[in-house]
Amino acid sequence: MQGTRPLLLAIAGLTSLFISIPAFAVMSAPYGWYLEANGGSTNMSNTSYPGNVSTSGFGGNADLGYKFMPYFGIEIGYTRYANTIIKEPNNSATAANVENFSYDLAAKAILPIATSGFEAFAKGGVGRTNADVSVSDTASANALGLSDSNHSATGAYIALGGQWYFMQELAFVAQWARATGDSTTGTMDLYSLGLSFIID
């Protein structure tokens, strides 16, 4: 019997937790400062790189924003995309690696779905795309006309997605985001899953 009491307390605690999660989900989503972190698949398009180019891989994003209850927010963000790998087509040597990242400032329109805790959203603003080219093999890079260089471009930033508050201040996020650049940086896409946490 002595060991039964802690077991019963543990079961009661877990039961309370599972009961409370749906209760949190139907509460009104809170407002205030929030942090968001996402990770997923990235893709690069509209580039002018020579040779054979690999443009996809894993990337991540972090945002800091303020949510105004219940339909509007504003945020700044940083996204790191997968490196672009440029290969010389005749010998398959890696001529250069390109580090890709962007910064954005965006407004966020939010559509709460009744009292479900789910929200659809769209983001729109301005993004700054950056591509840093680093030569890996000099001979292959020379054959393709590549050299170490840094490129940046300013363009539109857009995103679409949804988030579900499974606790009052913590939401699961799924989104697609695009930072539009030029031919020297490319246009950068991120398809991601993540979490958003209200901190104030």
XYZ file of N, CA and C in Angstrom:
600
model
N 0.832 -1.211 0.000
C 0.000 0.000 0.000
C 0.862 1.255 0.000
N 2.098 1.111 0.596
C 2.943 2.292 0.698
C 3.367 2.794 -0.681
N 3.594 1.829 -1.622
C 3.987 2.240 -2.966
C 2.812 2.618 -3.841
N 1.605 2.335 -3.382
C 0.424 2.632 -4.194
C 0.114 4.115 -4.229
N 0.346 4.791 -3.106
C 0.001 6.212 -3.011
C 0.749 7.069 -4.043
N 2.090 6.942 -4.179
C 2.779 7.729 -5.215
C 2.281 7.413 -6.625
N 1.951 6.122 -6.867
C 1.458 5.734 -8.181
C 0.125 6.404 -8.486
N -0.772 6.410 -7.479
C -2.072 7.055 -7.658
C -1.920 8.555 -7.887
N -0.976 9.170 -7.162
C -0.731 10.601 -7.342
C -0.205 10.896 -8.750
N 0.681 10.023 -9.242
C 1.226 10.206 -10.586
C 0.136 10.077 -11.645
N -0.736 9.069 -11.473
C -1.839 8.875 -12.417
C -2.771 10.074 -12.401
N -3.061 10.575 -11.191
C -3.941 11.739 -11.069
C -3.325 12.962 -11.739
N -2.006 13.121 -11.572
C -1.326 14.258 -12.191
C -1.364 14.194 -13.704
N -1.091 12.999 -14.276
C -1.134 12.842 -15.724
C -2.541 13.049 -16.271
N -3.528 12.548 -15.537
C -4.919 12.736 -15.959
C -5.278 14.211 -16.001
N -4.852 14.953 -14.974
C -5.126 16.396 -14.936
C -4.475 17.114 -16.105
N -3.245 16.678 -16.466
C -2.533 17.305 -17.581
C -3.290 17.113 -18.890
N -3.711 15.865 -19.160
C -4.408 15.588 -20.419
C -5.777 16.251 -20.483
N -6.405 16.427 -19.327
C -7.686 17.131 -19.296
C -7.484 18.619 -19.539
N -6.375 19.161 -19.009
C -6.149 20.608 -19.099
C -5.751 21.054 -20.493
N -5.079 20.189 -21.285
C -4.630 20.588 -22.618
C -5.799 20.969 -23.523
N -6.877 20.150 -23.623
C -8.017 20.607 -24.423
C -8.659 21.870 -23.884
N -8.642 22.024 -22.563
C -9.227 23.229 -21.971
C -8.453 24.462 -22.388
N -7.106 24.350 -22.388
C -6.291 25.471 -22.848
C -6.565 25.776 -24.314
N -6.777 24.713 -25.116
C -6.907 24.883 -26.560
C -8.116 25.717 -26.941
N -9.180 25.648 -26.148
C -10.384 26.382 -26.517
C -10.420 27.777 -25.913
N -9.407 28.119 -25.100
C -9.338 29.470 -24.569
C -8.991 30.449 -25.683
N -9.300 31.703 -25.482
C -8.893 32.722 -26.437
C -7.374 32.776 -26.499
N -6.836 32.762 -27.711
C -5.392 32.836 -27.866
C -4.892 34.158 -27.308
N -3.816 34.140 -26.526
C -3.340 35.355 -25.870
C -2.659 36.303 -26.846
N -2.329 37.480 -26.351
C -1.613 38.455 -27.160
C -0.393 38.915 -26.384
N 0.498 39.626 -27.066
C 1.722 40.118 -26.450
C 2.935 39.739 -27.286
N 4.110 39.901 -26.703
C 5.353 39.543 -27.375
C 5.448 38.035 -27.525
N 5.984 37.589 -28.659
C 6.138 36.145 -28.857
C 7.451 35.829 -29.568
N 7.927 34.619 -29.308
C 9.076 34.054 -30.004
C 8.597 32.865 -30.815
N 9.115 32.729 -32.012
C 8.724 31.620 -32.884
C 9.976 30.988 -33.472
N 10.020 29.661 -33.496
C 11.144 28.937 -34.083
C 10.595 27.840 -34.986
N 11.131 27.738 -36.197
C 10.648 26.777 -37.187
C 11.821 26.087 -37.876
N 11.596 24.868 -38.313
C 12.595 24.152 -39.090
C 11.930 23.330 -40.174
N 12.618 23.163 -41.313
C 12.015 22.377 -42.380
C 12.828 22.398 -43.658
N 12.150 22.245 -44.770
C 12.785 22.106 -46.076
C 12.892 23.458 -46.780
N 14.066 23.724 -47.350
C 14.273 24.974 -48.084
C 14.520 24.693 -49.563
N 14.246 25.693 -50.367
C 14.489 25.581 -51.806
C 14.874 26.948 -52.364
N 15.792 26.926 -53.324
C 16.266 28.145 -53.967
C 15.854 28.135 -55.437
N 15.386 29.269 -55.941
C 14.993 29.359 -57.349
C 15.421 30.705 -57.920
N 15.357 30.813 -59.250
C 15.654 32.064 -59.965
C 17.081 32.557 -59.754
N 18.032 31.620 -59.707
C 19.440 32.007 -59.599
C 20.113 31.927 -60.966
N 21.276 32.569 -61.061
C 22.020 32.565 -62.328
C 23.345 31.814 -62.188
N 23.429 30.861 -61.230
C 24.683 30.144 -61.022
C 24.980 29.214 -62.199
N 26.249 29.120 -62.605
C 26.634 28.182 -63.663
C 26.826 26.776 -63.090
N 27.049 25.801 -63.973
C 27.348 24.450 -63.528
C 26.125 23.704 -63.024
N 26.386 22.590 -62.325
C 25.323 21.799 -61.714
C 25.080 22.312 -60.302
N 23.840 22.640 -59.998
C 23.524 23.345 -58.755
C 22.544 22.536 -57.907
N 22.884 22.355 -56.629
C 21.978 21.747 -55.651
C 21.379 22.869 -54.813
N 20.044 22.957 -54.792
C 19.403 24.142 -54.208
C 18.467 23.845 -53.043
N 18.399 22.603 -52.577
C 17.447 22.280 -51.508
C 18.152 21.631 -50.331
N 17.459 21.607 -49.180
C 18.008 21.014 -47.970
C 17.250 21.507 -46.754
N 17.880 21.375 -45.586
C 17.227 21.756 -44.329
C 17.584 23.187 -43.953
N 16.599 23.899 -43.399
C 16.831 25.258 -42.920
C 15.991 25.562 -41.701
N 16.182 26.739 -41.148
C 15.445 27.125 -39.951
C 15.183 28.615 -39.903
N 14.235 28.977 -39.061
C 13.776 30.361 -38.981
C 13.469 30.719 -37.534
N 13.742 31.961 -37.158
C 13.381 32.479 -35.835
C 12.744 33.852 -36.005
N 11.661 34.089 -35.272
C 10.942 35.362 -35.346
C 10.717 35.924 -33.952
N 10.735 37.242 -33.859
C 10.303 37.955 -32.662
C 9.198 38.898 -33.097
N 8.047 38.812 -32.427
C 6.932 39.643 -32.856
C 6.042 40.069 -31.713
N 5.062 40.889 -32.065
C 4.043 41.305 -31.096
C 2.682 41.028 -31.708
N 1.854 40.310 -30.959
C 0.513 39.957 -31.426
C -0.513 40.862 -30.771
N -1.286 41.557 -31.624
C -2.377 42.395 -31.146
C -3.659 41.562 -31.221
N -4.396 41.499 -30.146
C -5.571 40.634 -30.057
C -6.703 41.163 -30.922
N -7.359 40.344 -31.767
C -6.947 38.982 -32.104
C -6.535 38.828 -33.560
N -6.483 39.938 -34.338
C -6.388 39.794 -35.785
C -5.091 40.277 -36.416
N -4.156 40.789 -35.663
C -3.013 41.455 -36.277
C -1.764 41.295 -35.429
N -0.624 41.188 -36.117
C 0.663 41.144 -35.448
C 1.727 41.752 -36.341
N 2.898 41.967 -35.782
C 4.039 42.460 -36.554
C 5.275 41.756 -36.032
N 6.229 41.429 -36.922
C 7.384 40.651 -36.487
C 8.613 40.932 -37.341
N 9.769 40.630 -36.753
C 11.031 40.611 -37.479
C 11.553 39.182 -37.429
N 12.253 38.771 -38.481
C 12.692 37.390 -38.524
C 14.035 37.208 -39.207
N 14.640 36.055 -38.933
C 15.887 35.635 -39.569
C 15.700 34.199 -40.039
N 16.094 33.916 -41.268
C 15.985 32.563 -41.808
C 17.323 32.135 -42.389
N 17.746 30.934 -42.014
C 18.969 30.335 -42.571
C 18.543 29.181 -43.473
N 18.941 29.254 -44.724
C 18.567 28.250 -45.708
C 19.720 27.271 -45.920
N 19.418 26.149 -46.567
C 20.473 25.196 -46.907
C 21.484 25.847 -47.846
N 22.739 25.439 -47.721
C 23.760 25.935 -48.640
C 23.459 25.489 -50.070
N 23.751 26.353 -51.015
C 23.723 25.978 -52.428
C 25.095 25.427 -52.800
N 25.116 24.262 -53.422
C 26.373 23.630 -53.834
C 26.480 23.707 -55.357
N 27.575 24.286 -55.827
C 27.799 24.446 -57.272
C 28.925 23.506 -57.699
N 28.637 22.623 -58.660
C 29.627 21.651 -59.121
C 29.993 21.897 -60.583
N 31.275 21.629 -60.886
C 31.755 21.714 -62.268
C 31.224 20.487 -63.019
N 30.448 20.662 -64.087
C 29.764 19.522 -64.714
C 30.686 18.488 -65.347
N 31.906 18.870 -65.715
C 32.794 17.929 -66.399
C 33.469 16.946 -65.455
N 33.727 17.356 -64.213
C 34.412 16.458 -63.278
C 33.663 16.273 -61.959
N 32.495 16.893 -61.827
C 31.641 16.778 -60.628
C 32.309 17.297 -59.357
N 33.391 18.060 -59.507
C 34.031 18.649 -58.327
C 33.187 19.813 -57.817
N 33.164 19.973 -56.488
C 32.444 21.099 -55.896
C 33.250 22.372 -56.106
N 32.753 23.245 -56.940
C 33.461 24.488 -57.248
C 33.279 25.525 -56.151
N 32.058 25.610 -55.590
C 31.780 26.634 -54.579
C 30.574 26.235 -53.738
N 30.547 26.776 -52.528
C 29.392 26.678 -51.642
C 28.832 28.077 -51.429
N 27.520 28.175 -51.360
C 26.871 29.466 -51.153
C 26.044 29.403 -49.872
N 26.361 30.269 -48.909
C 25.563 30.383 -47.689
C 24.405 31.341 -47.954
N 23.193 30.880 -47.671
C 21.986 31.651 -47.966
C 21.227 31.988 -46.687
N 20.870 33.253 -46.526
C 20.077 33.651 -45.363
C 19.307 34.922 -45.696
N 18.316 35.224 -44.866
C 17.518 36.428 -45.104
C 17.026 37.006 -43.790
N 16.719 38.299 -43.826
C 16.064 39.012 -42.728
C 14.737 39.543 -43.255
N 13.760 39.652 -42.369
C 12.476 40.179 -42.830
C 11.795 41.014 -41.755
N 10.976 41.937 -42.209
C 10.076 42.723 -41.364
C 8.704 42.594 -41.990
N 7.739 42.051 -41.229
C 6.449 41.722 -41.836
C 5.288 42.007 -40.900
N 4.157 42.355 -41.503
C 2.883 42.422 -40.790
C 2.210 41.057 -40.907
N 1.439 40.701 -39.886
C 0.802 39.380 -39.830
C -0.699 39.547 -39.632
N -1.490 39.117 -40.620
C -2.948 39.119 -40.505
C -3.397 37.760 -39.982
N -4.252 37.755 -38.962
C -4.622 36.529 -38.251
C -6.129 36.330 -38.313
N -6.548 35.092 -38.597
C -7.969 34.750 -38.619
C -8.227 33.620 -37.627
N -8.717 33.930 -36.401
C -9.052 32.874 -35.438
C -10.244 32.054 -35.934
N -10.193 30.744 -35.726
C -11.286 29.856 -36.120
C -12.136 29.552 -34.888
N -13.175 30.352 -34.676
C -14.101 30.203 -33.533
C -13.308 30.083 -32.242
N -13.629 29.076 -31.412
C -12.929 28.884 -30.132
C -12.079 27.619 -30.161
N -11.619 27.247 -31.340
C -10.874 25.994 -31.494
C -9.429 26.100 -31.043
N -8.926 27.333 -30.877
C -7.506 27.530 -30.615
C -6.680 27.568 -31.890
N -7.323 27.344 -33.044
C -6.618 27.358 -34.329
C -6.736 28.725 -34.984
N -5.637 29.166 -35.606
C -5.611 30.432 -36.330
C -4.947 30.235 -37.687
N -5.555 30.764 -38.726
C -4.898 30.871 -40.026
C -4.237 32.247 -40.104
N -3.117 32.336 -40.829
C -2.445 33.634 -40.916
C -1.782 33.824 -42.272
N -1.552 35.085 -42.585
C -0.781 35.481 -43.766
C 0.161 36.601 -43.351
N 1.386 36.569 -43.873
C 2.378 37.592 -43.565
C 2.792 38.297 -44.854
N 3.050 39.571 -44.743
C 3.534 40.327 -45.882
C 4.438 41.452 -45.428
N 5.544 41.634 -46.137
C 6.468 42.694 -45.752
C 7.652 42.756 -46.689
N 8.785 43.151 -46.146
C 9.998 43.310 -46.936
C 11.069 42.370 -46.396
N 11.838 41.766 -47.307
C 12.908 40.863 -46.922
C 14.231 41.270 -47.547
N 15.307 40.915 -46.877
C 16.657 41.166 -47.382
C 17.349 39.817 -47.545
N 17.537 39.374 -48.788
C 18.180 38.093 -49.050
C 19.683 38.283 -49.204
N 20.434 37.288 -48.745
C 21.896 37.346 -48.794
C 22.452 36.011 -49.274
N 23.458 36.062 -50.149
C 24.132 34.875 -50.656
C 25.635 35.120 -50.625
N 26.350 34.343 -49.813
C 27.800 34.475 -49.682
C 28.469 33.297 -50.383
N 29.172 33.576 -51.481
C 29.807 32.541 -52.294
C 31.234 32.313 -51.804
N 31.563 31.044 -51.505
C 32.919 30.673 -51.080
C 33.453 29.599 -52.022
N 34.587 29.873 -52.652
C 35.190 28.917 -53.584
C 35.742 27.721 -52.817
N 35.425 26.515 -53.311
C 35.927 25.281 -52.700
C 37.076 24.681 -53.499
N 37.005 24.779 -54.823
C 38.045 24.252 -55.705
C 38.362 25.332 -56.742
N 39.576 25.853 -56.678
C 39.932 27.015 -57.497
C 39.843 26.733 -58.990
N 40.362 25.573 -59.415
C 40.356 25.250 -60.846
C 38.925 25.134 -61.375
N 38.077 24.444 -60.616
C 36.680 24.283 -61.041
C 35.947 25.616 -61.025
N 36.230 26.434 -60.009
C 35.592 27.750 -59.918
C 36.016 28.645 -61.074
N 37.313 28.598 -61.421
C 37.792 29.408 -62.546
C 37.131 28.984 -63.855
N 36.929 27.673 -64.010
C 36.296 27.169 -65.233
C 34.857 27.662 -65.367
N 34.219 27.913 -64.231
C 32.831 28.384 -64.236
C 32.718 29.895 -64.095
N 33.860 30.568 -63.920
C 33.834 32.018 -63.753
C 33.356 32.455 -62.382
N 33.625 31.631 -61.354
C 33.192 31.939 -59.990
C 34.349 32.449 -59.150
N 34.047 33.300 -58.192
C 35.027 33.776 -57.217
C 34.306 34.046 -55.902
N 35.076 34.208 -54.828
C 34.466 34.565 -53.541
C 33.721 35.889 -53.693
N 32.491 35.920 -53.242
C 31.701 37.149 -53.386
C 30.514 37.127 -52.444
N 29.999 38.320 -52.171
C 28.814 38.478 -51.326
C 27.754 39.252 -52.099
N 26.532 38.733 -52.074
C 25.437 39.370 -52.802
C 24.240 39.553 -51.875
N 23.498 40.619 -52.101
C 22.277 40.857 -51.323
C 21.257 41.565 -52.201
N 19.990 41.393 -51.840
C 18.904 42.030 -52.594
C 17.722 42.241 -51.662
N 16.953 43.268 -51.933
C 15.752 43.573 -51.155
C 14.519 43.289 -52.007
N 13.545 42.601 -51.411
C 12.338 42.267 -52.153
C 11.191 41.942 -51.220
N 10.124 41.438 -51.787
C 8.926 41.121 -51.006
C 9.147 39.874 -50.153
N 8.552 39.890 -48.966
C 8.521 38.716 -48.094
C 7.062 38.353 -47.854
N 6.703 37.086 -48.103
C 5.334 36.630 -47.880
C 5.347 35.274 -47.188
N 4.278 34.973 -46.462
C 4.143 33.679 -45.792
C 2.668 33.364 -45.595
N 2.348 32.075 -45.603
C 1.007 31.576 -45.320
C 1.123 30.396 -44.372
N 0.160 30.261 -43.457
C 0.228 29.132 -42.549
C -0.906 29.096 -41.555
N -0.713 28.255 -40.554
C -1.688 28.122 -39.485
C -0.991 27.777 -38.188
N -1.627 28.097 -37.074
C -1.079 27.741 -35.769
C -2.216 27.322 -34.842
N -1.880 26.371 -33.958
C -2.870 25.829 -33.029
C -2.340 25.940 -31.602
N -3.071 26.661 -30.753
C -2.686 26.828 -29.352
C -3.137 25.613 -28.555
N -2.194 24.674 -28.331
C -2.526 23.500 -27.532
C -2.360 23.776 -26.041
N -1.708 24.880 -25.706
C -1.711 25.449 -24.367
C -1.943 26.946 -24.544
N -2.287 27.635 -23.477
C -2.728 29.018 -23.630
C -1.682 29.911 -24.273
N -0.410 29.646 -24.012
C 0.644 30.522 -24.533
C 1.588 29.807 -25.491
N 1.269 28.585 -25.878
C 2.170 27.795 -26.718
C 1.398 27.216 -27.902
N 1.897 27.493 -29.110
C 1.200 27.071 -30.325
C 2.121 26.269 -31.233
N 1.538 25.290 -31.904
C 2.203 24.548 -32.970
C 1.986 25.303 -34.278
N 3.052 25.469 -35.071
C 2.996 26.301 -36.280
C 3.388 25.488 -37.509
N 2.646 25.657 -38.593
C 3.024 25.131 -39.908
C 2.924 26.285 -40.904
N 3.994 26.493 -41.705
C 3.944 27.626 -42.632
C 4.870 27.445 -43.832
N 4.525 28.169 -44.878
C 5.394 28.362 -46.036
C 5.755 29.841 -46.080
N 7.047 30.125 -46.296
C 7.500 31.515 -46.357
C 8.450 31.690 -47.537
N 8.384 32.857 -48.163
C 9.244 33.157 -49.311
C 9.850 34.549 -49.183
N 11.178 34.613 -49.366
C 11.897 35.883 -49.466
C 12.360 36.033 -50.911
N 11.903 37.079 -51.573
C 12.190 37.273 -52.996
C 13.475 38.072 -53.170
N 14.420 37.503 -53.934
C 15.661 38.197 -54.231
C 15.794 38.472 -55.715
N 17.047 38.611 -56.180
C 17.305 38.770 -57.610
C 18.128 37.586 -58.101
N 18.684 37.675 -59.307
C 19.407 36.538 -59.879
C 20.714 36.245 -59.156
N 21.247 37.205 -58.402
C 22.503 36.974 -57.677
C 22.283 36.271 -56.341
N 21.085 36.386 -55.787
C 20.791 35.734 -54.501
C 19.790 34.601 -54.647
N 18.914 34.704 -55.628
C 17.831 33.748 -55.768
C 16.639 34.119 -54.903
N 15.538 33.438 -55.139
C 14.344 33.545 -54.307
C 14.326 32.348 -53.368
N 14.116 32.591 -52.074
C 14.323 31.581 -51.049
C 13.002 31.175 -50.402
N 12.719 29.856 -50.391
C 11.494 29.317 -49.802
C 11.821 28.426 -48.614
N 10.950 28.478 -47.595
C 11.050 27.593 -46.440
C 9.674 27.010 -46.145
N 9.598 25.664 -46.135
C 8.393 24.938 -45.725
C 8.703 24.337 -44.361
N 7.975 24.757 -43.321
C 8.453 24.440 -41.979
C 7.349 24.109 -40.985
N 7.784 23.482 -39.887
C 6.975 23.246 -38.697
C 7.722 23.844 -37.520
N 6.984 24.303 -36.515
C 7.661 24.900 -35.369
C 6.724 25.203 -34.226
N 7.217 26.027 -33.312
C 6.472 26.419 -32.118
C 6.515 27.932 -31.954
N 5.425 28.476 -31.424
C 5.344 29.897 -31.096
C 4.979 30.023 -29.626
N 5.712 30.884 -28.906
C 5.522 31.012 -27.464
C 5.298 32.472 -27.091
N 4.155 32.761 -26.489
C 3.871 34.106 -25.984
C 4.698 34.336 -24.724
N 5.533 35.384 -24.724
C 6.430 35.618 -23.593
C 5.982 36.773 -22.719
N 4.929 37.483 -23.096
C 4.451 38.604 -22.282
C 2.938 38.699 -22.381
